[in-house]
Amino acid sequence: MTFKVTILGSSAAMPTVNKYHSAQILNVSEQFYLIDCGEGTQNRLMKLGINPLKINSIFISHLHGDHFYGLFPLVSTMSLMGRRTKLKIFAPRPFDEILESHKRYFDIGTGFDIEFCEVRTRENNLIFENKVMEVYSLPLRHNIPCAGFLFKEKTPAINIRKDIVDRFQLGIAQIVSLKRGEDIVADCGEHITSASVTYIPYQPRSYAYCADTQYSAKLAGLIQNVDLLFHESTFADIDKSLAKRTGHSTTKQAAKLAVNAGAKRLILGHFSARYSDTSLLVDEAREVFQDSFEAKEGSVFEILRN
Ligand SMILES: [Zn+2]
Ligand SMILES: [Zn+2]
């Protein structure tokens, strides 16, 4: 079962020749979730061979243009492609007003419904769930209301060891009790504890997307032990006063957040266009958190099941 993030765009407010505005695709079991939708997102999708019609949910962190100016062109293309399936857009208010005015003046969305789902940027809420995954909003500290998103695979159903079922000839009712966490007595009189014969078949995987934000100690508590963390690092460590003034983070602050969250891997991105060699930014983060990687257009970060 797939769980992977593809970087479509990784620049901050101003794009460069090689870097595009923020956008990522998360593929969980072949369900596609678009996270932010900066200018040019639909071209990036085409280049990577991702069919826009596979996207049913879009998560917008905040209403700065570098995070959503690609949305209406993408919606328009979906319409031209003959989309009929409903599209859900998760975003902070007043995105609903922007959406309504676009619908009114540009006649977008013909042929399919667009559902606005409000994201409350100060709250850590469950905002989406389906059979395999849950998504939580993460309060961020930016200069306008802004939310991150935690994508978490659901905890799988508990399994019971097959050799135990066979050895004690367990019936359905006994198996159900053990899976519920109850201890039982087998027909032969043997006492069997649930803990000794049940197991979780795999650890649920998780991905946290955190852009744009200043360093937030609270955030680390909301994403403890996350498998993969994207954290913006608009600035180098030397520019930390500028980062604070503009509601952004530095490389080392992003790395510190990864350490405090107990993250397994960190993706750095949303780099300011002032840095021509972004690999130096990653080197800086690695001084604090070794497993730091650069968000490059087209790069894929997969989380394997264990
Ligand atoms: Zn931004
Ligand atoms: Zn912003």
Tab-separated table of C-alpha atoms and ligand atoms in Angstrom:
chain	number	residue	atom	x	y	z
A	1	MET	CA	0.000	0.000	0.000
A	2	THR	CA	1.520	3.270	-1.179
A	3	PHE	CA	2.225	6.257	1.052
A	4	LYS	CA	4.371	8.812	-0.744
A	5	VAL	CA	4.787	12.543	-1.227
A	6	THR	CA	5.816	14.113	-4.533
A	7	ILE	CA	7.119	17.673	-4.508
A	8	LEU	CA	5.577	19.790	-7.255
A	9	GLY	CA	6.846	23.173	-6.078
A	10	SER	CA	9.215	24.278	-3.346
A	11	SER	CA	9.911	28.000	-3.650
A	12	ALA	CA	8.849	30.779	-1.306
A	13	ALA	CA	6.889	33.839	-2.468
A	14	MET	CA	9.086	34.446	-5.518
A	15	PRO	CA	9.705	31.523	-7.890
A	16	THR	CA	13.057	30.941	-9.613
A	17	VAL	CA	14.002	29.359	-12.941
A	18	ASN	CA	14.007	25.902	-11.345
A	19	LYS	CA	11.683	26.312	-8.404
A	20	TYR	CA	7.918	26.661	-8.485
A	21	HIS	CA	5.392	27.830	-5.936
A	22	SER	CA	4.277	25.485	-3.160
A	23	ALA	CA	2.397	22.333	-4.106
A	24	GLN	CA	2.712	18.655	-3.223
A	25	ILE	CA	0.851	15.467	-4.045
A	26	LEU	CA	0.320	12.839	-1.377
A	27	ASN	CA	-0.548	9.370	-2.676
A	28	VAL	CA	-2.078	7.105	-0.029
A	29	SER	CA	-3.187	3.755	-1.433
A	30	GLU	CA	-3.685	5.361	-4.872
A	31	GLN	CA	-5.908	8.119	-3.460
A	32	PHE	CA	-4.373	11.475	-4.443
A	33	TYR	CA	-4.407	14.517	-2.136
A	34	LEU	CA	-3.139	17.888	-3.335
A	35	ILE	CA	-1.466	19.984	-0.638
A	36	ASP	CA	-1.295	23.677	-1.543
A	37	CYS	CA	-1.647	24.723	-5.151
A	38	GLY	CA	0.758	27.467	-6.183
A	39	GLU	CA	0.926	28.919	-9.665
A	40	GLY	CA	1.812	26.330	-12.321
A	41	THR	CA	0.630	23.333	-10.313
A	42	GLN	CA	-1.341	21.861	-13.224
A	43	ASN	CA	1.723	22.002	-15.485
A	44	ARG	CA	3.763	20.258	-12.797
A	45	LEU	CA	1.112	17.542	-12.542
A	46	MET	CA	1.194	17.026	-16.324
A	47	LYS	CA	4.969	16.873	-16.371
A	48	LEU	CA	4.925	14.166	-13.684
A	49	GLY	CA	2.148	12.218	-15.404
A	50	ILE	CA	-0.393	12.686	-12.610
A	51	ASN	CA	-3.971	12.892	-13.864
A	52	PRO	CA	-5.698	15.874	-12.159
A	53	LEU	CA	-8.994	13.966	-12.203
A	54	LYS	CA	-7.535	11.585	-9.608
A	55	ILE	CA	-7.498	14.428	-7.072
A	56	ASN	CA	-10.648	14.546	-4.971
A	57	SER	CA	-9.413	16.624	-2.023
A	58	ILE	CA	-7.250	19.743	-1.957
A	59	PHE	CA	-5.747	21.153	1.242
A	60	ILE	CA	-4.798	24.854	1.196
A	61	SER	CA	-2.666	26.039	4.130
A	62	HIS	CA	-3.358	29.773	3.808
A	63	LEU	CA	-4.363	32.493	1.414
A	64	HIS	CA	-1.005	33.846	0.331
A	65	GLY	CA	-0.843	33.686	-3.457
A	66	ASP	CA	2.196	31.400	-3.595
A	67	HIS	CA	0.014	28.681	-2.016
A	68	PHE	CA	-3.183	28.893	-4.078
A	69	TYR	CA	-2.850	30.944	-7.269
A	70	GLY	CA	-2.742	27.702	-9.266
A	71	LEU	CA	-6.065	26.484	-7.943
A	72	PHE	CA	-8.574	28.091	-10.302
A	73	PRO	CA	-6.676	27.210	-13.489
A	74	LEU	CA	-6.511	23.613	-12.230
A	75	VAL	CA	-10.234	23.579	-11.456
A	76	SER	CA	-10.944	24.995	-14.904
A	77	THR	CA	-8.882	22.230	-16.531
A	78	MET	CA	-10.718	19.600	-14.487
A	79	SER	CA	-13.940	21.001	-15.894
A	80	LEU	CA	-12.601	20.879	-19.478
A	81	MET	CA	-11.553	17.267	-18.879
A	82	GLY	CA	-15.185	16.419	-18.140
A	83	ARG	CA	-14.975	15.980	-14.405
A	84	ARG	CA	-18.213	14.892	-12.691
A	85	THR	CA	-16.935	13.858	-9.256
A	86	LYS	CA	-17.241	16.306	-6.368
A	87	LEU	CA	-14.074	18.165	-5.394
A	88	LYS	CA	-13.478	19.049	-1.733
A	89	ILE	CA	-11.334	22.070	-0.950
A	90	PHE	CA	-10.107	22.478	2.624
A	91	ALA	CA	-8.977	26.048	3.311
A	92	PRO	CA	-9.243	28.850	5.862
A	93	ARG	CA	-11.886	31.537	5.452
A	94	PRO	CA	-12.452	33.721	3.498
A	95	PHE	CA	-11.593	31.204	0.783
A	96	ASP	CA	-15.326	30.561	0.469
A	97	GLU	CA	-15.825	34.183	-0.641
A	98	ILE	CA	-13.007	33.950	-3.181
A	99	LEU	CA	-14.467	30.706	-4.518
A	100	GLU	CA	-17.946	32.179	-4.810
A	101	SER	CA	-16.732	35.254	-6.688
A	102	HIS	CA	-14.744	33.079	-9.117
A	103	LYS	CA	-17.782	30.902	-9.692
A	104	ARG	CA	-19.879	33.984	-10.338
A	105	TYR	CA	-17.503	35.776	-12.702
A	106	PHE	CA	-15.545	32.999	-14.362
A	107	ASP	CA	-18.122	30.233	-14.534
A	108	ILE	CA	-15.755	27.630	-13.100
A	109	GLY	CA	-16.789	24.244	-11.806
A	110	THR	CA	-19.310	23.564	-14.532
A	111	GLY	CA	-20.256	19.934	-14.382
A	112	PHE	CA	-19.132	19.131	-10.858
A	113	ASP	CA	-19.625	20.345	-7.302
A	114	ILE	CA	-16.953	22.068	-5.280
A	115	GLU	CA	-17.403	21.736	-1.539
A	116	PHE	CA	-15.669	24.282	0.665
A	117	CYS	CA	-14.541	22.741	3.977
A	118	GLU	CA	-13.422	25.343	6.476
A	119	VAL	CA	-10.069	24.867	8.201
A	120	ARG	CA	-9.913	26.636	11.560
A	121	THR	CA	-6.312	27.702	11.743
A	122	ARG	CA	-6.114	27.975	15.528
A	123	GLU	CA	-7.427	24.495	16.150
A	124	ASN	CA	-6.051	20.978	16.029
A	125	ASN	CA	-9.108	19.248	14.547
A	126	LEU	CA	-9.896	16.098	12.644
A	127	ILE	CA	-10.969	17.623	9.314
A	128	PHE	CA	-11.093	14.606	6.995
A	129	GLU	CA	-11.297	10.858	7.224
A	130	ASN	CA	-11.923	7.886	5.001
A	131	LYS	CA	-11.358	4.149	5.401
A	132	VAL	CA	-7.585	4.363	5.461
A	133	MET	CA	-6.615	7.838	6.613
A	134	GLU	CA	-7.330	10.790	8.902
A	135	VAL	CA	-6.252	14.397	8.399
A	136	TYR	CA	-5.815	16.869	11.265
A	137	SER	CA	-5.356	20.642	11.076
A	138	LEU	CA	-2.238	22.039	12.753
A	139	PRO	CA	-2.178	25.628	14.077
A	140	LEU	CA	0.811	27.500	12.612
A	141	ARG	CA	2.348	30.892	13.421
A	142	HIS	CA	2.390	32.984	10.258
A	143	ASN	CA	1.492	36.622	9.556
A	144	ILE	CA	-1.981	35.629	8.326
A	145	PRO	CA	-4.134	32.664	9.484
A	146	CYS	CA	-2.352	29.501	8.384
A	147	ALA	CA	-2.725	25.792	9.078
A	148	GLY	CA	-0.539	22.772	8.572
A	149	PHE	CA	-1.915	19.285	7.992
A	150	LEU	CA	-1.149	15.949	9.597
A	151	PHE	CA	-1.995	12.970	7.366
A	152	LYS	CA	-2.214	9.782	9.407
A	153	GLU	CA	-2.955	6.269	8.315
A	154	LYS	CA	-5.616	4.688	10.514
A	155	THR	CA	-4.487	2.089	13.026
A	156	PRO	CA	-5.126	-1.286	11.409
A	157	ALA	CA	-7.320	-3.953	13.004
A	158	ILE	CA	-5.539	-6.197	15.486
A	159	ASN	CA	-4.485	-9.629	14.224
A	160	ILE	CA	-4.253	-12.861	16.151
A	161	ARG	CA	-1.454	-15.406	15.719
A	162	LYS	CA	-2.633	-18.167	13.419
A	163	ASP	CA	-0.582	-20.840	15.189
A	164	ILE	CA	-2.475	-20.077	18.428
A	165	VAL	CA	-5.847	-20.288	16.675
A	166	ASP	CA	-4.876	-23.687	15.237
A	167	ARG	CA	-3.259	-25.091	18.394
A	168	PHE	CA	-6.203	-24.290	20.691
A	169	GLN	CA	-8.910	-24.720	18.013
A	170	LEU	CA	-10.279	-21.290	18.921
A	171	GLY	CA	-13.830	-20.447	17.870
A	172	ILE	CA	-15.088	-17.136	16.475
A	173	ALA	CA	-16.314	-15.841	19.861
A	174	GLN	CA	-12.940	-16.574	21.503
A	175	ILE	CA	-11.043	-14.873	18.662
A	176	VAL	CA	-13.280	-11.803	18.884
A	177	SER	CA	-12.699	-11.594	22.668
A	178	LEU	CA	-8.925	-11.804	22.270
A	179	LYS	CA	-8.971	-9.138	19.550
A	180	ARG	CA	-10.999	-6.926	21.900
A	181	GLY	CA	-8.192	-7.190	24.437
A	182	GLU	CA	-9.911	-9.711	26.702
A	183	ASP	CA	-8.159	-12.782	28.119
A	184	ILE	CA	-9.874	-16.148	27.643
A	185	VAL	CA	-9.776	-19.759	28.775
A	186	ALA	CA	-9.465	-22.179	25.854
A	187	ASP	CA	-11.611	-25.320	25.693
A	188	CYS	CA	-8.640	-27.365	26.992
A	189	GLY	CA	-8.487	-25.164	30.111
A	190	GLU	CA	-5.426	-23.145	29.059
A	191	HIS	CA	-5.474	-19.463	30.095
A	192	ILE	CA	-4.626	-17.241	27.088
A	193	THR	CA	-3.891	-13.545	27.462
A	194	SER	CA	-4.790	-11.201	24.637
A	195	ALA	CA	-1.449	-9.373	24.829
A	196	SER	CA	0.537	-12.558	24.239
A	197	VAL	CA	-1.252	-13.667	21.059
A	198	THR	CA	-2.362	-10.477	19.273
A	199	TYR	CA	-0.377	-7.945	17.264
A	200	ILE	CA	-0.795	-4.869	15.065
A	201	PRO	CA	0.073	-6.007	11.511
A	202	TYR	CA	1.883	-2.755	10.667
A	203	GLN	CA	2.582	0.649	12.184
A	204	PRO	CA	0.352	3.418	10.762
A	205	ARG	CA	2.356	5.922	8.706
A	206	SER	CA	2.153	9.700	9.009
A	207	TYR	CA	3.137	12.858	7.163
A	208	ALA	CA	3.028	16.425	8.518
A	209	TYR	CA	3.010	19.426	6.199
A	210	CYS	CA	3.997	22.662	7.955
A	211	ALA	CA	4.203	25.806	5.810
A	212	ASP	CA	4.329	28.798	6.395
A	213	THR	CA	5.289	29.299	10.025
A	214	GLN	CA	7.652	30.632	12.601
A	215	TYR	CA	9.133	28.072	14.959
A	216	SER	CA	6.358	26.751	17.219
A	217	ALA	CA	7.210	24.632	20.247
A	218	LYS	CA	3.541	23.581	20.500
A	219	LEU	CA	3.597	22.186	16.982
A	220	ALA	CA	6.166	19.563	17.958
A	221	GLY	CA	3.707	18.194	20.526
A	222	LEU	CA	0.989	17.762	17.895
A	223	ILE	CA	3.075	15.686	15.506
A	224	GLN	CA	5.051	13.474	17.876
A	225	ASN	CA	6.932	10.609	16.178
A	226	VAL	CA	5.777	11.625	12.719
A	227	ASP	CA	7.429	9.530	10.006
A	228	LEU	CA	7.976	12.363	7.555
A	229	LEU	CA	7.862	16.086	8.241
A	230	PHE	CA	7.831	18.901	5.719
A	231	HIS	CA	8.765	22.122	7.487
A	232	GLU	CA	9.322	25.385	5.742
A	233	SER	CA	12.814	26.871	6.005
A	234	THR	CA	12.535	30.083	4.076
A	235	PHE	CA	15.747	31.509	5.509
A	236	ALA	CA	19.300	30.540	6.437
A	237	ASP	CA	20.225	30.635	10.096
A	238	ILE	CA	22.027	33.974	9.715
A	239	ASP	CA	18.730	35.597	8.643
A	240	LYS	CA	16.730	34.588	11.701
A	241	SER	CA	15.602	38.113	12.560
A	242	LEU	CA	14.179	38.429	9.045
A	243	ALA	CA	12.452	35.070	9.501
A	244	LYS	CA	10.803	36.245	12.698
A	245	ARG	CA	9.699	39.526	11.153
A	246	THR	CA	8.055	37.837	8.175
A	247	GLY	CA	6.487	34.883	10.001
A	248	HIS	CA	8.878	32.255	8.680
A	249	SER	CA	11.501	29.789	9.923
A	250	THR	CA	15.183	29.198	9.385
A	251	THR	CA	16.885	25.928	8.473
A	252	LYS	CA	17.988	25.297	12.045
A	253	GLN	CA	14.568	26.101	13.487
A	254	ALA	CA	12.990	23.568	11.116
A	255	ALA	CA	15.596	21.021	12.179
A	256	LYS	CA	15.008	21.774	15.865
A	257	LEU	CA	11.291	21.196	15.326
A	258	ALA	CA	12.098	17.816	13.738
A	259	VAL	CA	14.243	16.877	16.753
A	260	ASN	CA	11.576	17.952	19.255
A	261	ALA	CA	8.819	16.152	17.338
A	262	GLY	CA	10.861	12.936	17.200
A	263	ALA	CA	10.405	12.981	13.415
A	264	LYS	CA	12.141	10.272	11.414
A	265	ARG	CA	12.852	12.400	8.313
A	266	LEU	CA	12.655	16.097	7.511
A	267	ILE	CA	11.985	17.717	4.141
A	268	LEU	CA	13.079	21.345	3.907
A	269	GLY	CA	11.518	23.735	1.434
A	270	HIS	CA	9.828	27.071	0.728
A	271	PHE	CA	13.303	28.543	0.218
A	272	SER	CA	13.687	32.258	-0.376
A	273	ALA	CA	14.807	33.075	-3.931
A	274	ARG	CA	17.776	34.976	-2.425
A	275	TYR	CA	19.709	31.698	-1.929
A	276	SER	CA	21.197	30.457	-5.188
A	277	ASP	CA	22.691	27.290	-3.675
A	278	THR	CA	19.921	25.672	-1.638
A	279	SER	CA	22.053	22.624	-0.810
A	280	LEU	CA	23.857	24.850	1.715
A	281	LEU	CA	20.542	25.310	3.521
A	282	VAL	CA	20.194	21.553	3.865
A	283	ASP	CA	23.765	21.263	5.155
A	284	GLU	CA	22.910	23.811	7.808
A	285	ALA	CA	19.835	21.840	8.932
A	286	ARG	CA	21.871	18.626	9.051
A	287	GLU	CA	24.061	20.125	11.759
A	288	VAL	CA	20.967	19.849	13.974
A	289	PHE	CA	19.011	16.976	12.390
A	290	GLN	CA	20.928	14.534	10.223
A	291	ASP	CA	17.988	13.117	8.263
A	292	SER	CA	17.162	16.382	6.509
A	293	PHE	CA	16.474	16.453	2.775
A	294	GLU	CA	15.791	19.133	0.200
A	295	ALA	CA	12.362	19.473	-1.411
A	296	LYS	CA	13.275	19.461	-5.098
A	297	GLU	CA	10.718	19.678	-7.866
A	298	GLY	CA	9.801	16.128	-8.839
A	299	SER	CA	11.427	14.441	-5.845
A	300	VAL	CA	9.489	11.651	-4.166
A	301	PHE	CA	9.551	10.735	-0.483
A	302	GLU	CA	8.040	7.353	0.255
A	303	ILE	CA	7.214	5.920	3.648
A	304	LEU	CA	7.401	2.155	3.599
A	305	ARG	CA	5.320	-0.033	5.886
A	306	ASN	CA	7.064	-1.688	8.798
B	1	ZN	ZN	4.536	30.970	1.216
B	2	ZN	ZN	2.645	32.748	3.522
